[in-house]
mmCIF file of C-alpha atoms in Angstrom:
data_model
loop_
_atom_site.group_PDB
_atom_site.id
_atom_site.type_symbol
_atom_site.label_atom_id
_atom_site.label_comp_id
_atom_site.label_asym_id
_atom_site.label_seq_id
_atom_site.Cartn_x
_atom_site.Cartn_y
_atom_site.Cartn_z
ATOM 1 C CA MET A 1 32.557 7.326 -24.659
ATOM 2 C CA GLY A 2 32.647 8.728 -21.114
ATOM 3 C CA MET A 3 32.403 12.287 -22.415
ATOM 4 C CA ILE A 4 29.350 11.447 -24.543
ATOM 5 C CA ASN A 5 27.654 9.942 -21.485
ATOM 6 C CA GLU A 6 28.266 13.082 -19.453
ATOM 7 C CA ILE A 7 27.110 15.480 -22.186
ATOM 8 C CA SER A 8 23.935 13.485 -22.789
ATOM 9 C CA ALA A 9 23.350 13.311 -19.020
ATOM 10 C CA ILE A 10 23.606 17.110 -18.735
ATOM 11 C CA ILE A 11 21.248 17.698 -21.684
ATOM 12 C CA MET A 12 18.705 15.150 -20.414
ATOM 13 C CA SER A 13 18.862 16.608 -16.912
ATOM 14 C CA LEU A 14 18.270 20.188 -18.047
ATOM 15 C CA VAL A 15 15.391 19.228 -20.353
ATOM 16 C CA THR A 16 13.748 17.097 -17.634
ATOM 17 C CA ILE A 17 13.926 19.851 -15.000
ATOM 18 C CA VAL A 18 12.569 22.468 -17.415
ATOM 19 C CA ILE A 19 9.707 20.179 -18.503
ATOM 20 C CA ALA A 20 8.841 19.383 -14.852
ATOM 21 C CA LEU A 21 8.701 23.103 -14.028
ATOM 22 C CA TYR A 22 6.662 23.811 -17.165
ATOM 23 C CA SER A 23 4.107 21.121 -16.245
ATOM 24 C CA LEU A 24 3.547 22.921 -12.931
ATOM 25 C CA GLU A 25 3.630 26.502 -14.209
ATOM 26 C CA THR A 26 1.629 26.345 -17.430
ATOM 27 C CA LYS A 27 -1.981 27.490 -17.096
ATOM 28 C CA ARG A 28 -3.504 25.352 -19.857
ATOM 29 C CA SER A 29 -4.500 21.905 -18.654
ATOM 30 C CA GLN A 30 -3.782 20.042 -21.916
ATOM 31 C CA ARG A 31 -0.241 21.415 -21.987
ATOM 32 C CA SER A 32 0.216 20.492 -18.348
ATOM 33 C CA ILE A 33 -0.841 16.864 -18.951
ATOM 34 C CA PHE A 34 1.345 16.686 -22.058
ATOM 35 C CA ALA A 35 4.344 18.130 -20.180
ATOM 36 C CA PHE A 36 3.820 15.665 -17.331
ATOM 37 C CA SER A 37 3.712 12.696 -19.739
ATOM 38 C CA THR A 38 6.899 13.993 -21.414
ATOM 39 C CA PHE A 39 8.506 14.302 -17.976
ATOM 40 C CA THR A 40 7.608 10.668 -17.228
ATOM 41 C CA VAL A 41 9.161 9.482 -20.486
ATOM 42 C CA LEU A 42 12.317 11.571 -19.898
ATOM 43 C CA LEU A 43 12.701 10.290 -16.335
ATOM 44 C CA SER A 44 12.342 6.707 -17.618
ATOM 45 C CA ILE A 45 15.080 7.414 -20.195
ATOM 46 C CA ILE A 46 17.317 8.824 -17.433
ATOM 47 C CA LEU A 47 16.816 5.668 -15.369
ATOM 48 C CA LEU A 48 17.482 3.482 -18.412
ATOM 49 C CA HIS A 49 20.711 5.407 -19.002
ATOM 50 C CA ALA A 50 21.629 4.900 -15.337
ATOM 51 C CA GLY A 51 21.078 1.145 -15.757
ATOM 52 C CA ILE A 52 17.978 0.760 -13.581
ATOM 53 C CA LEU A 53 15.665 -0.959 -16.059
ATOM 54 C CA VAL A 54 12.957 -2.198 -13.699
ATOM 55 C CA LEU A 55 12.449 1.134 -11.981
ATOM 56 C CA ALA A 56 12.339 2.835 -15.411
ATOM 57 C CA ILE A 57 9.480 0.508 -16.417
ATOM 58 C CA THR A 58 7.774 1.105 -13.058
ATOM 59 C CA ILE A 59 7.887 4.873 -13.381
ATOM 60 C CA PHE A 60 6.762 4.741 -17.005
ATOM 61 C CA ALA A 61 3.750 2.570 -16.049
ATOM 62 C CA LEU A 62 2.878 4.685 -13.009
ATOM 63 C CA GLY A 63 3.194 7.938 -14.937
ATOM 64 C CA LEU A 64 0.989 6.813 -17.791
ATOM 65 C CA GLY A 65 -1.590 5.527 -15.282
ATOM 66 C CA SER A 66 -1.590 8.876 -13.502
ATOM 67 C CA ILE A 67 -2.375 10.743 -16.727
ATOM 68 C CA LEU A 68 -5.884 9.233 -16.688
ATOM 69 C CA LEU A 69 -6.345 10.389 -13.102
ATOM 70 C CA LEU A 70 -5.143 13.872 -14.005
ATOM 71 C CA ALA A 71 -7.486 14.054 -16.982
ATOM 72 C CA ALA A 72 -10.394 13.300 -14.620
ATOM 73 C CA LEU A 73 -9.177 15.790 -12.000
ATOM 74 C CA PHE A 74 -8.644 18.644 -14.465
ATOM 75 C CA THR A 75 -12.390 18.603 -15.194
ATOM 76 C CA PHE A 76 -13.090 20.229 -11.834
ATOM 77 C CA SER A 77 -9.950 22.278 -11.345
ATOM 78 C CA GLU A 78 -10.065 26.049 -11.719
ATOM 79 C CA GLU A 79 -7.374 28.194 -13.300
ATOM 80 C CA GLU A 80 -4.758 29.652 -10.972
ATOM 81 C CA LYS A 81 -4.417 33.407 -10.691
ATOM 82 C CA LYS A 82 -1.239 33.768 -8.622
ATOM 83 C CA LYS A 83 1.954 33.009 -10.520
ATOM 84 C CA TYR A 84 4.834 32.577 -8.071
ATOM 85 C CA ASP A 85 5.084 31.928 -4.352
ATOM 86 C CA LEU A 86 8.371 33.322 -3.021
ATOM 87 C CA ASN A 87 8.144 31.464 0.306
ATOM 88 C CA ALA A 88 7.798 28.146 -1.540
ATOM 89 C CA VAL A 89 10.784 29.037 -3.758
ATOM 90 C CA ALA A 90 12.910 29.875 -0.684
ATOM 91 C CA VAL A 91 11.956 26.642 1.127
ATOM 92 C CA SER A 92 12.643 24.601 -2.013
ATOM 93 C CA ILE A 93 16.095 26.174 -2.531
ATOM 94 C CA LEU A 94 16.933 25.493 1.134
ATOM 95 C CA PHE A 95 15.768 21.890 0.726
ATOM 96 C CA PHE A 96 17.925 21.512 -2.402
ATOM 97 C CA ILE A 97 21.029 22.857 -0.631
ATOM 98 C CA VAL A 98 20.542 20.584 2.392
ATOM 99 C CA LEU A 99 19.956 17.506 0.242
ATOM 100 C CA ALA A 100 22.809 18.274 -2.187
ATOM 101 C CA LEU A 101 25.272 18.855 0.640
ATOM 102 C CA GLY A 102 24.026 15.827 2.569
ATOM 103 C CA LEU A 103 24.252 13.306 -0.255
ATOM 104 C CA GLN A 104 27.955 13.370 -1.032
ATOM 105 C CA VAL A 105 28.081 9.867 -2.511
ATOM 106 C CA GLU A 106 29.290 8.531 -5.829
ATOM 107 C CA PRO A 107 26.920 6.010 -7.425
ATOM 108 C CA LYS A 108 28.535 3.268 -9.518
ATOM 109 C CA ILE A 109 27.036 0.970 -12.118
ATOM 110 C CA GLN A 110 26.726 -2.397 -10.372
ATOM 111 C CA GLU A 111 24.896 -5.208 -12.125
ATOM 112 C CA SER A 112 24.474 -7.149 -8.881
ATOM 113 C CA VAL A 113 22.472 -4.431 -7.159
ATOM 114 C CA ALA A 114 20.071 -3.685 -10.030
ATOM 115 C CA LEU A 115 16.429 -3.985 -8.992
ATOM 116 C CA ASP A 116 15.030 -7.504 -9.006
ATOM 117 C CA PRO A 117 12.649 -8.494 -11.858
ATOM 118 C CA VAL A 118 10.321 -9.998 -9.222
ATOM 119 C CA ILE A 119 8.881 -6.475 -8.918
ATOM 120 C CA ILE A 120 7.344 -6.677 -12.436
ATOM 121 C CA PRO A 121 3.999 -8.292 -11.311
ATOM 122 C CA LEU A 122 3.751 -5.572 -8.669
ATOM 123 C CA ILE A 123 4.102 -2.939 -11.367
ATOM 124 C CA PHE A 124 1.244 -4.410 -13.390
ATOM 125 C CA ILE A 125 -0.986 -4.704 -10.300
ATOM 126 C CA HIS A 126 -0.227 -1.089 -9.458
ATOM 127 C CA GLY A 127 -1.003 0.018 -13.028
ATOM 128 C CA ALA A 128 -4.300 -1.893 -12.945
ATOM 129 C CA PHE A 129 -5.159 -0.281 -9.595
ATOM 130 C CA ILE A 130 -4.599 3.249 -10.905
ATOM 131 C CA LEU A 131 -6.531 2.453 -14.082
ATOM 132 C CA ALA A 132 -9.473 1.136 -12.011
ATOM 133 C CA LEU A 133 -9.300 4.236 -9.810
ATOM 134 C CA ALA A 134 -9.355 6.553 -12.821
ATOM 135 C CA ILE A 135 -12.229 4.713 -14.515
ATOM 136 C CA GLY A 136 -14.181 4.678 -11.218
ATOM 137 C CA LEU A 137 -13.653 8.404 -10.806
ATOM 138 C CA LYS A 138 -14.755 9.093 -14.374
ATOM 139 C CA ILE A 139 -17.949 7.004 -13.896
ATOM 140 C CA ILE A 140 -18.795 8.793 -10.624
ATOM 141 C CA LEU A 141 -18.217 12.179 -12.279
ATOM 142 C CA ARG A 142 -20.477 11.230 -15.178
ATOM 143 C CA GLU A 143 -23.210 10.144 -12.738
ATOM 144 C CA GLY A 144 -22.824 13.446 -10.889
ATOM 145 C CA GLU A 145 -23.153 15.407 -14.131
ATOM 146 C CA ALA A 146 -26.289 13.420 -15.066
ATOM 147 C CA LYS A 147 -27.925 14.310 -11.722
ATOM 148 C CA MET B 1 32.437 13.167 -11.542
ATOM 149 C CA ASN B 2 30.729 10.429 -13.558
ATOM 150 C CA TYR B 3 27.368 10.809 -15.286
ATOM 151 C CA LEU B 4 25.540 9.039 -12.456
ATOM 152 C CA CYS B 5 26.562 11.912 -10.169
ATOM 153 C CA ILE B 6 24.950 14.350 -12.628
ATOM 154 C CA TYR B 7 21.772 12.276 -12.466
ATOM 155 C CA LEU B 8 21.951 12.252 -8.673
ATOM 156 C CA TYR B 9 21.930 16.066 -8.539
ATOM 157 C CA THR B 10 19.220 16.176 -11.226
ATOM 158 C CA LEU B 11 17.015 13.926 -9.100
ATOM 159 C CA ILE B 12 17.628 16.121 -6.049
ATOM 160 C CA ALA B 13 16.577 19.133 -8.173
ATOM 161 C CA LEU B 14 13.453 17.283 -9.363
ATOM 162 C CA THR B 15 12.563 16.416 -5.763
ATOM 163 C CA THR B 16 12.889 20.140 -5.020
ATOM 164 C CA VAL B 17 10.593 20.970 -7.954
ATOM 165 C CA GLY B 18 7.996 18.535 -6.558
ATOM 166 C CA LEU B 19 8.255 20.109 -3.105
ATOM 167 C CA TYR B 20 7.880 23.592 -4.625
ATOM 168 C CA GLY B 21 4.717 22.444 -6.426
ATOM 169 C CA ILE B 22 3.204 20.968 -3.267
ATOM 170 C CA LEU B 23 3.911 24.177 -1.341
ATOM 171 C CA SER B 24 2.772 26.663 -3.951
ATOM 172 C CA LYS B 25 0.091 25.177 -6.210
ATOM 173 C CA LYS B 26 -3.566 25.828 -5.510
ATOM 174 C CA THR B 27 -5.426 23.376 -7.743
ATOM 175 C CA TRP B 28 -6.057 19.668 -7.162
ATOM 176 C CA ALA B 29 -4.580 18.546 -10.472
ATOM 177 C CA LYS B 30 -1.352 20.537 -10.011
ATOM 178 C CA LEU B 31 -1.039 19.129 -6.494
ATOM 179 C CA ILE B 32 -1.298 15.595 -7.886
ATOM 180 C CA ILE B 33 1.332 16.426 -10.553
ATOM 181 C CA SER B 34 3.649 17.815 -7.841
ATOM 182 C CA PHE B 35 3.109 14.747 -5.676
ATOM 183 C CA GLU B 36 3.897 12.459 -8.620
ATOM 184 C CA ILE B 37 7.059 14.394 -9.518
ATOM 185 C CA LEU B 38 8.170 14.229 -5.878
ATOM 186 C CA SER B 39 7.490 10.504 -5.475
ATOM 187 C CA PHE B 40 9.033 9.478 -8.828
ATOM 188 C CA SER B 41 12.177 11.517 -8.227
ATOM 189 C CA PHE B 42 12.471 10.233 -4.686
ATOM 190 C CA LEU B 43 12.161 6.597 -5.827
ATOM 191 C CA ALA B 44 14.808 7.169 -8.502
ATOM 192 C CA LEU B 45 17.049 9.018 -6.031
ATOM 193 C CA LEU B 46 16.785 6.147 -3.577
ATOM 194 C CA SER B 47 17.691 3.599 -6.237
ATOM 195 C CA LEU B 48 20.740 5.678 -7.257
ATOM 196 C CA LEU B 49 21.783 5.814 -3.611
ATOM 197 C CA ILE B 50 21.504 2.016 -3.466
ATOM 198 C CA MET B 51 23.908 1.904 -6.414
ATOM 199 C CA SER B 52 26.511 3.700 -4.334
ATOM 200 C CA THR B 53 26.635 0.953 -1.726
ATOM 201 C CA THR B 54 29.208 -1.806 -1.767
ATOM 202 C CA VAL B 55 27.549 -3.992 0.867
ATOM 203 C CA PRO B 56 25.093 -6.536 -0.685
ATOM 204 C CA SER B 57 22.842 -6.650 2.383
ATOM 205 C CA ASN B 58 22.315 -2.880 2.140
ATOM 206 C CA ALA B 59 21.298 -3.291 -1.494
ATOM 207 C CA ILE B 60 18.712 -5.932 -0.592
ATOM 208 C CA LEU B 61 17.342 -3.716 2.151
ATOM 209 C CA GLY B 62 17.176 -0.809 -0.300
ATOM 210 C CA GLU B 63 15.254 -2.878 -2.854
ATOM 211 C CA SER B 64 12.774 -3.883 -0.149
ATOM 212 C CA ILE B 65 12.295 -0.239 0.782
ATOM 213 C CA ILE B 66 11.663 0.657 -2.873
ATOM 214 C CA VAL B 67 8.977 -2.055 -3.161
ATOM 215 C CA PHE B 68 7.433 -0.755 0.056
ATOM 216 C CA LEU B 69 7.513 2.827 -1.277
ATOM 217 C CA ILE B 70 5.795 1.795 -4.524
ATOM 218 C CA LEU B 71 2.995 0.209 -2.480
ATOM 219 C CA LEU B 72 2.826 3.250 -0.220
ATOM 220 C CA ASP B 73 2.678 5.566 -3.244
ATOM 221 C CA ALA B 74 -0.289 3.619 -4.634
ATOM 222 C CA SER B 75 -2.111 3.693 -1.307
ATOM 223 C CA VAL B 76 -1.482 7.389 -0.721
ATOM 224 C CA MET B 77 -2.575 8.215 -4.250
ATOM 225 C CA GLY B 78 -5.806 6.197 -3.827
ATOM 226 C CA VAL B 79 -6.658 7.797 -0.484
ATOM 227 C CA PHE B 80 -5.724 11.273 -1.766
ATOM 228 C CA VAL B 81 -7.904 11.066 -4.866
ATOM 229 C CA ALA B 82 -10.791 9.581 -2.849
ATOM 230 C CA SER B 83 -10.451 12.432 -0.328
ATOM 231 C CA ILE B 84 -10.388 15.036 -3.104
ATOM 232 C CA PHE B 85 -13.556 13.591 -4.554
ATOM 233 C CA ALA B 86 -15.284 13.377 -1.145
ATOM 234 C CA VAL B 87 -14.346 16.979 -0.342
ATOM 235 C CA TYR B 88 -15.503 18.115 -3.779
ATOM 236 C CA ARG B 89 -18.868 16.421 -3.267
ATOM 237 C CA LYS B 90 -19.477 17.615 0.287
ATOM 238 C CA LEU B 91 -18.119 21.178 0.082
ATOM 239 C CA ASN B 92 -18.062 21.784 -3.664
ATOM 240 C CA ALA B 93 -14.378 22.634 -3.163
ATOM 241 C CA GLU B 94 -12.841 23.442 -6.522
ATOM 242 C CA LYS B 95 -9.627 24.587 -4.819
ATOM 243 C CA PRO B 96 -7.763 23.267 -1.757
ATOM 244 C CA GLU B 97 -8.157 26.766 -0.225
ATOM 245 C CA VAL B 98 -11.878 26.119 0.325
ATOM 246 C CA LEU B 99 -10.920 23.535 2.957
ATOM 247 C CA ARG B 100 -10.245 26.458 5.334
ATOM 248 C CA LYS B 101 -14.018 26.559 5.804
ATOM 249 C CA ILE B 102 -13.933 23.337 7.837
ATOM 250 C CA LYS B 103 -11.205 24.627 10.128
ATOM 251 C CA GLY B 104 -13.750 25.856 12.700
#
């Protein structure tokens, strides 16, 4: 059973990282939104597998709320010409090394320290806030287009 | 190494991907995606770090920090999107690069 957990963790991890990179690197906006929503679902599954149910629900709700915002923002975003930024890659690799070497801890599944379900109303309020923000933005954009 | 350790390193890698996006992307939507990837991975990373503690008071403190971060994420997102829209209206800035105009 332990081996299955580790193999599935490796597969999920690789797919999630590739999808996250694809959502940033693809030039077509529909694919980018689709990749980002897939990333959100995969990250929620990872958290479910790790036993953090409430945070998985939070991230799922937040991610789906953000898709509306992104759909509004993509309407006035231009295509990117430049493909890779080597300085950004170097800084990111350095950041990864520092963080990976710094966090030498071993997480354990502990039922007593799982996130408290009291957070659930907060999640819904947050989702409603992002939804209102996205709808507001869409209405303002439509008014702008009409003018 | 248990599977939670694999997830820990995955979340560090995802945080790195978010940072790379923030540093390198030049459109508003990609910046928002990068910011979301960074904040989601960081929240998940923090919760995995809480799972490594054996002291209950640390766990409670960690949960409080996560609630605070969720609120902060919402506020930052709201202010960020409002700023993007204000900048777009005032300067017709389709890219963040156009903001160099207001540098003086």
